[in-house]
PDB file of C-alpha atoms in Angstrom:
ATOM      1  CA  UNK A  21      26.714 -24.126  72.125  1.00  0.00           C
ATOM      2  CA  UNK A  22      29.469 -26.743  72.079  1.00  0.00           C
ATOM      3  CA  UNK A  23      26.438 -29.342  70.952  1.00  0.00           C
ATOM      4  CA  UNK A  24      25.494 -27.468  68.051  1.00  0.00           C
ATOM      5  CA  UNK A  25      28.865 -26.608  66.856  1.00  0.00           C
ATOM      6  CA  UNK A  26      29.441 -30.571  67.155  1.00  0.00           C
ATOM      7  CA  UNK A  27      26.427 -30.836  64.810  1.00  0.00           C
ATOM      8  CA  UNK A  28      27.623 -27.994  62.413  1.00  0.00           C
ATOM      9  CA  UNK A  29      31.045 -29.761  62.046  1.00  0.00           C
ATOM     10  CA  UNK A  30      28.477 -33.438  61.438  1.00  0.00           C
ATOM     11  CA  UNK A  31      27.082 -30.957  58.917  1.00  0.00           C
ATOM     12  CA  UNK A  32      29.969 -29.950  56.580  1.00  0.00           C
ATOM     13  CA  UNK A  33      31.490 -33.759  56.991  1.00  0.00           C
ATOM     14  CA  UNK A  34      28.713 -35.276  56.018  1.00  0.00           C
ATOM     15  CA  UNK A  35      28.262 -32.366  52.417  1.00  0.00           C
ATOM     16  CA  UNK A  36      31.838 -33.515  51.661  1.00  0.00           C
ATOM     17  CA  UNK A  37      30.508 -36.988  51.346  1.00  0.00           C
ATOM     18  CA  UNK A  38      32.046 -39.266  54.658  1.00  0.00           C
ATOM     19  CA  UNK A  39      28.581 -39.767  56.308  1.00  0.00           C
ATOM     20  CA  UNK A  40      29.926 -42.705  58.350  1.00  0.00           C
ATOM     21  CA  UNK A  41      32.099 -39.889  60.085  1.00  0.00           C
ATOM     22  CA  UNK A  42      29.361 -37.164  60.157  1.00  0.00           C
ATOM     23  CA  UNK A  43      27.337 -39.839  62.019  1.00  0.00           C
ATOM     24  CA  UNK A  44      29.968 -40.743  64.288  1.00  0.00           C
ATOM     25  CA  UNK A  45      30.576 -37.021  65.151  1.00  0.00           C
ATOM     26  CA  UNK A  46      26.408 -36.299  65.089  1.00  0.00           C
ATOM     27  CA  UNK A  47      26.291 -39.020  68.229  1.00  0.00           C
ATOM     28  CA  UNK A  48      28.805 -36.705  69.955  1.00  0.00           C
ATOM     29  CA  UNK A  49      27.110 -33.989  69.885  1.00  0.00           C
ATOM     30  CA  UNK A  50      23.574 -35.917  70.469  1.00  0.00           C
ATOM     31  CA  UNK A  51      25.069 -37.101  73.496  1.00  0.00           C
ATOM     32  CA  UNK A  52      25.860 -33.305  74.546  1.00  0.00           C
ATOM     33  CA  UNK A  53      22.383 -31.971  73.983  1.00  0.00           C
ATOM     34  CA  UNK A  54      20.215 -32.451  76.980  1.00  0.00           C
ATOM     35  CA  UNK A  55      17.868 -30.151  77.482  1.00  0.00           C
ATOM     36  CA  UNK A  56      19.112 -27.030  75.037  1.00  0.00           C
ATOM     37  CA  UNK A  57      16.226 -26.487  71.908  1.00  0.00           C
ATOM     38  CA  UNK A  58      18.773 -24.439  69.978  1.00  0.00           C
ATOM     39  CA  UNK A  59      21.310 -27.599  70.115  1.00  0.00           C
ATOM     40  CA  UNK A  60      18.550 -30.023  69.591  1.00  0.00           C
ATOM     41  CA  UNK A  61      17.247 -27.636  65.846  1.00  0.00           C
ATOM     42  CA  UNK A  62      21.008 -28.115  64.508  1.00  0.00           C
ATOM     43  CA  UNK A  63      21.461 -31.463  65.131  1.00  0.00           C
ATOM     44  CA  UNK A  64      17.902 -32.169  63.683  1.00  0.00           C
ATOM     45  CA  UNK A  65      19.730 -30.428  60.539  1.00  0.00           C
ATOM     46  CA  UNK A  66      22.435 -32.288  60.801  1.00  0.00           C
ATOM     47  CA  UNK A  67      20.342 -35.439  60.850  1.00  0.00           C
ATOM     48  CA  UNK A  68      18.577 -34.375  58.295  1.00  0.00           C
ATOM     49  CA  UNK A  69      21.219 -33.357  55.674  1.00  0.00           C
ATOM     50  CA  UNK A  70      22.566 -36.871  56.514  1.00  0.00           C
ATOM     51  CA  UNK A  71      18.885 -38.667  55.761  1.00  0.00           C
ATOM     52  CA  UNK A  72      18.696 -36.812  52.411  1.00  0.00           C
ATOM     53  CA  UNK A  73      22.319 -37.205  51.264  1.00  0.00           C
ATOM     54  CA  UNK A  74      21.728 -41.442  52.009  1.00  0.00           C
ATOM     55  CA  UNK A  75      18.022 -41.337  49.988  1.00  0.00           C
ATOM     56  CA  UNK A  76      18.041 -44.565  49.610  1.00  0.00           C
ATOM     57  CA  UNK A  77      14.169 -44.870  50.069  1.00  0.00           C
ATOM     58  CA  UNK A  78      11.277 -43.101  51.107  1.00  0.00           C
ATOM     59  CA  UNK A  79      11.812 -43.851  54.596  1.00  0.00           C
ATOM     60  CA  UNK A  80      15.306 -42.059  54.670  1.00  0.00           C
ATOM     61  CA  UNK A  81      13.239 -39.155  52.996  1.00  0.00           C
ATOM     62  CA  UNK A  82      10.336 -38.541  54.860  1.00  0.00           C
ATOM     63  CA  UNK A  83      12.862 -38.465  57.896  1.00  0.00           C
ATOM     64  CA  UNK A  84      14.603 -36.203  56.358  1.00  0.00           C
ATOM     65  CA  UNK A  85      11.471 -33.681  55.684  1.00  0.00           C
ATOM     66  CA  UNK A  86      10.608 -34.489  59.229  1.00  0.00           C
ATOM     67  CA  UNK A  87      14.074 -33.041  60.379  1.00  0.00           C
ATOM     68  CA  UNK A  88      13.529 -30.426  58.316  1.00  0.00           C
ATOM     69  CA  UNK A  89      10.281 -29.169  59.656  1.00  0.00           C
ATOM     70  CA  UNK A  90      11.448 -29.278  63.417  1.00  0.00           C
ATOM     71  CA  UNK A  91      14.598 -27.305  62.910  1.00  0.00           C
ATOM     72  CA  UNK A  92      12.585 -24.342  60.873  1.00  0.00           C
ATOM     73  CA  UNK A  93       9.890 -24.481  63.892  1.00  0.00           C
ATOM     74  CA  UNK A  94      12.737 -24.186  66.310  1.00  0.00           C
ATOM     75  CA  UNK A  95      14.558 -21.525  64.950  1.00  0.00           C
ATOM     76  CA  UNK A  96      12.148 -19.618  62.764  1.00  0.00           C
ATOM     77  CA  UNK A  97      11.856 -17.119  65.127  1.00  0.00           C
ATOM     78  CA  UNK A  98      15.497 -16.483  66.611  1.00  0.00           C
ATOM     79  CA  UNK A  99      17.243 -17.399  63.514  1.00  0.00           C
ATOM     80  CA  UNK A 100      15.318 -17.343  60.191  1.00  0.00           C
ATOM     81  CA  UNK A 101      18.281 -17.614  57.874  1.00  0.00           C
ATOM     82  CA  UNK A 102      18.995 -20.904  59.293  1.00  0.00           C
ATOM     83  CA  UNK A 103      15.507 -21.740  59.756  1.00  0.00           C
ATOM     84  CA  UNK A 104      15.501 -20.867  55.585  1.00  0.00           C
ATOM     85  CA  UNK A 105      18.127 -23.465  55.402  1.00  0.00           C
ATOM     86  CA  UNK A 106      16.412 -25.948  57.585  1.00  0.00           C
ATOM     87  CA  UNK A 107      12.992 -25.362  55.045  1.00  0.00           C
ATOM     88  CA  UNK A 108      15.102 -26.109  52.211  1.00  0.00           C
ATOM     89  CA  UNK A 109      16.139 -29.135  53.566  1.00  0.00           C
ATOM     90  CA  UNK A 110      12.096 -30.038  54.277  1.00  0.00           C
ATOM     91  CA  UNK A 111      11.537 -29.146  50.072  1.00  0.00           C
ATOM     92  CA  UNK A 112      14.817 -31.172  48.753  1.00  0.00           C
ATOM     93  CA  UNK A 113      13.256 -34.612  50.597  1.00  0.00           C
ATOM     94  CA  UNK A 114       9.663 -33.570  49.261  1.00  0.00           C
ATOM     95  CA  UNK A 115      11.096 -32.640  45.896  1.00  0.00           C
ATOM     96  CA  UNK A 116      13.226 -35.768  46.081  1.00  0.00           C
ATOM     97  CA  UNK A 117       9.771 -37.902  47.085  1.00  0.00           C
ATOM     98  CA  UNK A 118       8.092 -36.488  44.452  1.00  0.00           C
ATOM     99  CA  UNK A 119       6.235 -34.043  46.282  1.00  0.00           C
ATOM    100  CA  UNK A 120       6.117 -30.793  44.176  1.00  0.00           C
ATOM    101  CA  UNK A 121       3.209 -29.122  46.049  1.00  0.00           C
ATOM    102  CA  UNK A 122       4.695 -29.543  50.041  1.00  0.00           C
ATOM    103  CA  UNK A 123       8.572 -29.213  48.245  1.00  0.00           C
ATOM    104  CA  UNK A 124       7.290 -25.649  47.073  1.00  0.00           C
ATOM    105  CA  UNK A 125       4.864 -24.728  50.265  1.00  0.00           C
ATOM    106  CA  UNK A 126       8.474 -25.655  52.128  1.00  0.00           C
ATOM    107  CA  UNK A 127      10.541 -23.500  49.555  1.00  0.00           C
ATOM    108  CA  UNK A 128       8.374 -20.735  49.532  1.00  0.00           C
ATOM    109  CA  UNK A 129       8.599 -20.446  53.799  1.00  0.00           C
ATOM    110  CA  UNK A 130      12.303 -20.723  53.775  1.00  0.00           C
ATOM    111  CA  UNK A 131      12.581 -17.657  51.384  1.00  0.00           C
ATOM    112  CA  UNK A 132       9.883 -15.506  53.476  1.00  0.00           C
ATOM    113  CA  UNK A 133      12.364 -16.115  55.922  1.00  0.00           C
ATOM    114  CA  UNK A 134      15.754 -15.623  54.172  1.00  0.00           C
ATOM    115  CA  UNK A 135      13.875 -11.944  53.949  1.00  0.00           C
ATOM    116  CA  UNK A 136      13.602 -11.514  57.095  1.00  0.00           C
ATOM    117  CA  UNK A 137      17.490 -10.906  57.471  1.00  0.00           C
ATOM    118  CA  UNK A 138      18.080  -9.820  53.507  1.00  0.00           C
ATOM    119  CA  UNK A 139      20.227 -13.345  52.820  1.00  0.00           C
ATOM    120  CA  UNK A 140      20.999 -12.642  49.157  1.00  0.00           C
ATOM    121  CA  UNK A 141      22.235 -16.296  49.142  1.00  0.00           C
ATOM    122  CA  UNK A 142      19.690 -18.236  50.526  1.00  0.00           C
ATOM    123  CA  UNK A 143      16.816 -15.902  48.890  1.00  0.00           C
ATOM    124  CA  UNK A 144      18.598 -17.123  45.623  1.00  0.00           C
ATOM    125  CA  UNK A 145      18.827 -20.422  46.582  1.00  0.00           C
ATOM    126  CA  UNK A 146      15.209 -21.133  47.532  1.00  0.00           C
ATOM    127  CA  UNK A 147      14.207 -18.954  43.763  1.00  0.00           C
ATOM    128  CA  UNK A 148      15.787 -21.495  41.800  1.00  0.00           C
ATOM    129  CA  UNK A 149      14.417 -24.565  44.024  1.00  0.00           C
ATOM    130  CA  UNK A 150      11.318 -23.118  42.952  1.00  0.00           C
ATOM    131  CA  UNK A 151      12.138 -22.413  39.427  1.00  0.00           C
ATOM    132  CA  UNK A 152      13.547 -25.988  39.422  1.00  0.00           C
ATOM    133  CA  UNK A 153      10.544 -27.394  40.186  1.00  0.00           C
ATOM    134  CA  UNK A 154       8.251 -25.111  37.927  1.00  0.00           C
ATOM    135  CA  UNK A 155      11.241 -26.803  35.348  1.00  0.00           C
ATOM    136  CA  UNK A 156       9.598 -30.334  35.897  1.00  0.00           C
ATOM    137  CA  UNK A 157       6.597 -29.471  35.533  1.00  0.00           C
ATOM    138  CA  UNK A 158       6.752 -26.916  32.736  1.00  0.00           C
ATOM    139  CA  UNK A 159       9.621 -27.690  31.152  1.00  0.00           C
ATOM    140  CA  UNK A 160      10.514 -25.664  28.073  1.00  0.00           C
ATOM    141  CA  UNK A 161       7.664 -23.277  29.175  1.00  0.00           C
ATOM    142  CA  UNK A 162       8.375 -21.590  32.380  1.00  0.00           C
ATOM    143  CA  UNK A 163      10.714 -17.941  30.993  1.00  0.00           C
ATOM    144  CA  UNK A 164      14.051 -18.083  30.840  1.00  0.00           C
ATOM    145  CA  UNK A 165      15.349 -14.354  31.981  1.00  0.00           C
ATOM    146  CA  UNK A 166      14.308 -14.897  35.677  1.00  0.00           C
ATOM    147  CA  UNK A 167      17.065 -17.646  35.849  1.00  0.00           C
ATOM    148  CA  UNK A 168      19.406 -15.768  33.836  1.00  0.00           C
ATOM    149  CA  UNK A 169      19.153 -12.524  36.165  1.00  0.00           C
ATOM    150  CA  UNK A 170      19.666 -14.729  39.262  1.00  0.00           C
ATOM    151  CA  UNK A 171      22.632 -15.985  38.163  1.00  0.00           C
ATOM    152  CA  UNK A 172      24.153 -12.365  37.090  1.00  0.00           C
ATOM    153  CA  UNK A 173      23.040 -11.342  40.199  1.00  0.00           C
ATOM    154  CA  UNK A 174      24.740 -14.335  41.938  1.00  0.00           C
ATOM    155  CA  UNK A 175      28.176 -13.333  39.952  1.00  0.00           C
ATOM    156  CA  UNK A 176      27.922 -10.020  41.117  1.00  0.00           C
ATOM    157  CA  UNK A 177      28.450 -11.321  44.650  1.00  0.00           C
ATOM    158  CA  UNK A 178      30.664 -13.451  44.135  1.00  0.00           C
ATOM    159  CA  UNK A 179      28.144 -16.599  45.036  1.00  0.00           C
ATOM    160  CA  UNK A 180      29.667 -19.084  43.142  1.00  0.00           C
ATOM    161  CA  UNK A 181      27.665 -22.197  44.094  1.00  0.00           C
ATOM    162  CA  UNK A 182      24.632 -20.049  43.194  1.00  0.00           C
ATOM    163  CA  UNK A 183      25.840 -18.993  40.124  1.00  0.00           C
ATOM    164  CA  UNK A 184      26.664 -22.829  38.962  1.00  0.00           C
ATOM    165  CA  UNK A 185      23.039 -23.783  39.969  1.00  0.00           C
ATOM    166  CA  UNK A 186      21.617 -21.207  38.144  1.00  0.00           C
ATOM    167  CA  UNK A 187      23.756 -21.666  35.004  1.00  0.00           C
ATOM    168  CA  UNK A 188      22.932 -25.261  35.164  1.00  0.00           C
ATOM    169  CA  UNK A 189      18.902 -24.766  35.203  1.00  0.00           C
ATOM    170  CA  UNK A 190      19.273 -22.359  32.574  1.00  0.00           C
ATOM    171  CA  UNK A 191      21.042 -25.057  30.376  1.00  0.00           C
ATOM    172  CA  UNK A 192      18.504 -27.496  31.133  1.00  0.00           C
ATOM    173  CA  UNK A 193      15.858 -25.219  29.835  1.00  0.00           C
ATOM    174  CA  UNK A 194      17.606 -24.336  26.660  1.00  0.00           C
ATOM    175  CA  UNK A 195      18.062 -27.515  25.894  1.00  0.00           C
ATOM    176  CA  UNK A 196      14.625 -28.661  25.986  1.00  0.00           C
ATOM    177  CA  UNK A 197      13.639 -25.295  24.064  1.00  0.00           C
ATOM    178  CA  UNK A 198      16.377 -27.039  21.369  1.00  0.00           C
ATOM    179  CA  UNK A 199      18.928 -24.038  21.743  1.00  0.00           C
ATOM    180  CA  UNK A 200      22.428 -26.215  21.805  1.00  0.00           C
ATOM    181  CA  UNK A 201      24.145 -23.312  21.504  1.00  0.00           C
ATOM    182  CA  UNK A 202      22.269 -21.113  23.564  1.00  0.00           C
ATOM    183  CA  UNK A 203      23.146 -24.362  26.080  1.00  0.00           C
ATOM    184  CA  UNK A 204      26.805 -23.615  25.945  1.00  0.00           C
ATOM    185  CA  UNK A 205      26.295 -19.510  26.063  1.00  0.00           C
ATOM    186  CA  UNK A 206      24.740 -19.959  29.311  1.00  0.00           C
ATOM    187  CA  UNK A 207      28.060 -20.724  30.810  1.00  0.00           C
ATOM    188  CA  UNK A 208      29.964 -18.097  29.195  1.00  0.00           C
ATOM    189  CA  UNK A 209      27.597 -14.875  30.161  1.00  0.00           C
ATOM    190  CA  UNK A 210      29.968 -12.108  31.814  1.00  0.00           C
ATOM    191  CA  UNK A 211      33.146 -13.772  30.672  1.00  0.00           C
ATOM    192  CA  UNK A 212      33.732 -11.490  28.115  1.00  0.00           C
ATOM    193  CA  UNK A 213      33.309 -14.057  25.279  1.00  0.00           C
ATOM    194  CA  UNK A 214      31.198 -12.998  22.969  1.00  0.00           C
ATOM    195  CA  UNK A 215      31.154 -15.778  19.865  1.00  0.00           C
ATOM    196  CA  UNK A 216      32.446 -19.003  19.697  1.00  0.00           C
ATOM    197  CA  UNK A 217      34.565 -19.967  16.470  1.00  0.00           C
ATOM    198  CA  UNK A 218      33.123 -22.449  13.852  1.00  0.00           C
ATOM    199  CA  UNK A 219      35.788 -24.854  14.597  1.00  0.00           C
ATOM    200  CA  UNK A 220      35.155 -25.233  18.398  1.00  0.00           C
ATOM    201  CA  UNK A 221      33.327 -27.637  19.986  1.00  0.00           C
ATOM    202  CA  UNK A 222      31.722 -27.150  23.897  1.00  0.00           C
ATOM    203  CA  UNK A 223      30.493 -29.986  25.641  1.00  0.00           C
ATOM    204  CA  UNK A 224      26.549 -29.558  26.413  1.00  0.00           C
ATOM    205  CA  UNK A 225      26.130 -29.799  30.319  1.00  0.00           C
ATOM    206  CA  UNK A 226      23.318 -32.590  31.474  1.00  0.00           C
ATOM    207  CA  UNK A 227      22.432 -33.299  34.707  1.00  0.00           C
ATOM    208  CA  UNK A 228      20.023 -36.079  35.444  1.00  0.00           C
ATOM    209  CA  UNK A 229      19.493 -35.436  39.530  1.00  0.00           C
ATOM    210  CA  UNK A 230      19.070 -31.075  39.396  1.00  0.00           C
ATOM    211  CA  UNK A 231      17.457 -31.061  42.663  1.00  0.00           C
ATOM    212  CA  UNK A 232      20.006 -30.291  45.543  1.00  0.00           C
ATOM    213  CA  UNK A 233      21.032 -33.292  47.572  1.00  0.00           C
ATOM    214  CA  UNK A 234      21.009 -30.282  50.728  1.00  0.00           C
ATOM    215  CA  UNK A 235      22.706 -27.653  51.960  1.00  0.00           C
ATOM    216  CA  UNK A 236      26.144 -26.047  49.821  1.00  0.00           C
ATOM    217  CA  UNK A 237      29.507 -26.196  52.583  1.00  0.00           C
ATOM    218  CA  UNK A 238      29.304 -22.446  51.758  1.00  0.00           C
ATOM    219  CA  UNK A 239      25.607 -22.652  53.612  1.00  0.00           C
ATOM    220  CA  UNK A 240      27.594 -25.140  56.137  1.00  0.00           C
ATOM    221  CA  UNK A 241      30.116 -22.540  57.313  1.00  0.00           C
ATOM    222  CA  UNK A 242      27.216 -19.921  57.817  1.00  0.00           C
ATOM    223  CA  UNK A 243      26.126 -21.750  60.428  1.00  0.00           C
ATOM    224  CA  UNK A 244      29.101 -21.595  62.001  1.00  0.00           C
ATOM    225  CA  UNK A 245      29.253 -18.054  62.042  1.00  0.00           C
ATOM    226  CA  UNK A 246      25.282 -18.081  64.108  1.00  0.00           C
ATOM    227  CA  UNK A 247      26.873 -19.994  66.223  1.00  0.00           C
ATOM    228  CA  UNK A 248      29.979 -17.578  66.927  1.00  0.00           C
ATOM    229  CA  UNK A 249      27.208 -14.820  67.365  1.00  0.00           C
TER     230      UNK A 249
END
């Protein structure tokens, strides 16, 4: 237990950017392991969120999908929402390698198990990884209200980090559908603001790297909580 809460804390160092730290602290608890499978799945998540955020090159990536694989096998059965997070992480490095078809055969597993234990989070979360990459492939074709309704839904919970993701994709599709100012109206659904004055101007939202670098601290501090259970 105290090895995999080493590799949690590795975990949410590492999402807030200080990877030499997260490494440091990920030796700790590697050090701590011995023979305990549970320990061994989160520090191969830890590891793994570490590989993806560096992505330097394909080798950091396919050890990062690698990572990814052996946590979900590990913990699929005894703990599927982290195993869902552990699947994501196996899709982001495929996505990231340019992998659609293993990113979304990897997606697609992590949300049958986010199911298992009715994770409105990571069920989201894994929707618009797909969705993202149906985006590349598609673009302005794949339908726009699935997105939408994930994101209202994801404001009803208060899941913010879902609810930027979502609100992001759905920008990137209205822009290449040519809708600038359906672009900015994304962002203001369930604000209350219903028309933007002639005069004002909104900056249109771009993002150039949409697929997730690996797990939100929000996902982070779940673990925590397994690991309290």
């Amino acid at each position: 237990r105290a090895s995999a809460a080493q590799s949690t804390s590795a975990l949410v160092i590492a999402l807030r950017g200080d990877l030499a730290r997260a490494g440091q602290r990920l030796k700790e608890a590697d050090a701590n392991t011995g023979d305990d499978k549970r320990a061994k799945a989160y520090s191969d998540l830890a590891h793994g969120t570490i590989a993806l955020a560096r992505g330097g090159n394909a080798g950091e990536l396919k050890r990062a999908q690698e990572y990814g694989r052996k946590c979900a096998d590990a913990l699929q059965t005894t703990e599927p929402v982290i195993a869902s997070m552990c699947k994501q992480l196996e899709g982001d490095a495929a996505a990231a390698l340019g992998d659609a078809e293993k990113a979304r055969v990897a997606y697609t597993a992590g949300e049958m198990f986010a199911e298992q234990r009715k994770d409105a989070e990571r069920i989201a979360n894994l929707k618009l990884a797909i969705a993202q990459l149906d985006f590349d492939e598609k673009l302005d074709e794949i339908p726009l209200n699935p997105i939408t309704e994930l994101q209202e839904e994801a404001r009803g919970r208060g899941g913010v980090s879902c609810e930027a993701n979502a609100a992001v994709l759905a920008s990137r599709v209205k822009l290449e559908k040519g809708d600038f100012l359906g672009d900015v109206y994304v962002f203001l659904r369930g604000t209350g603001i219903d028309e933007l004055g002639g005069s004002v101007t909104a900056p249109i939202l771009r993002v150039h790297n949409p697929h997730q670098t690996g797990l939100t601290e929000g996902e982070a501090t779940a673990l925590l909580i397994a690991i309290a259970q």
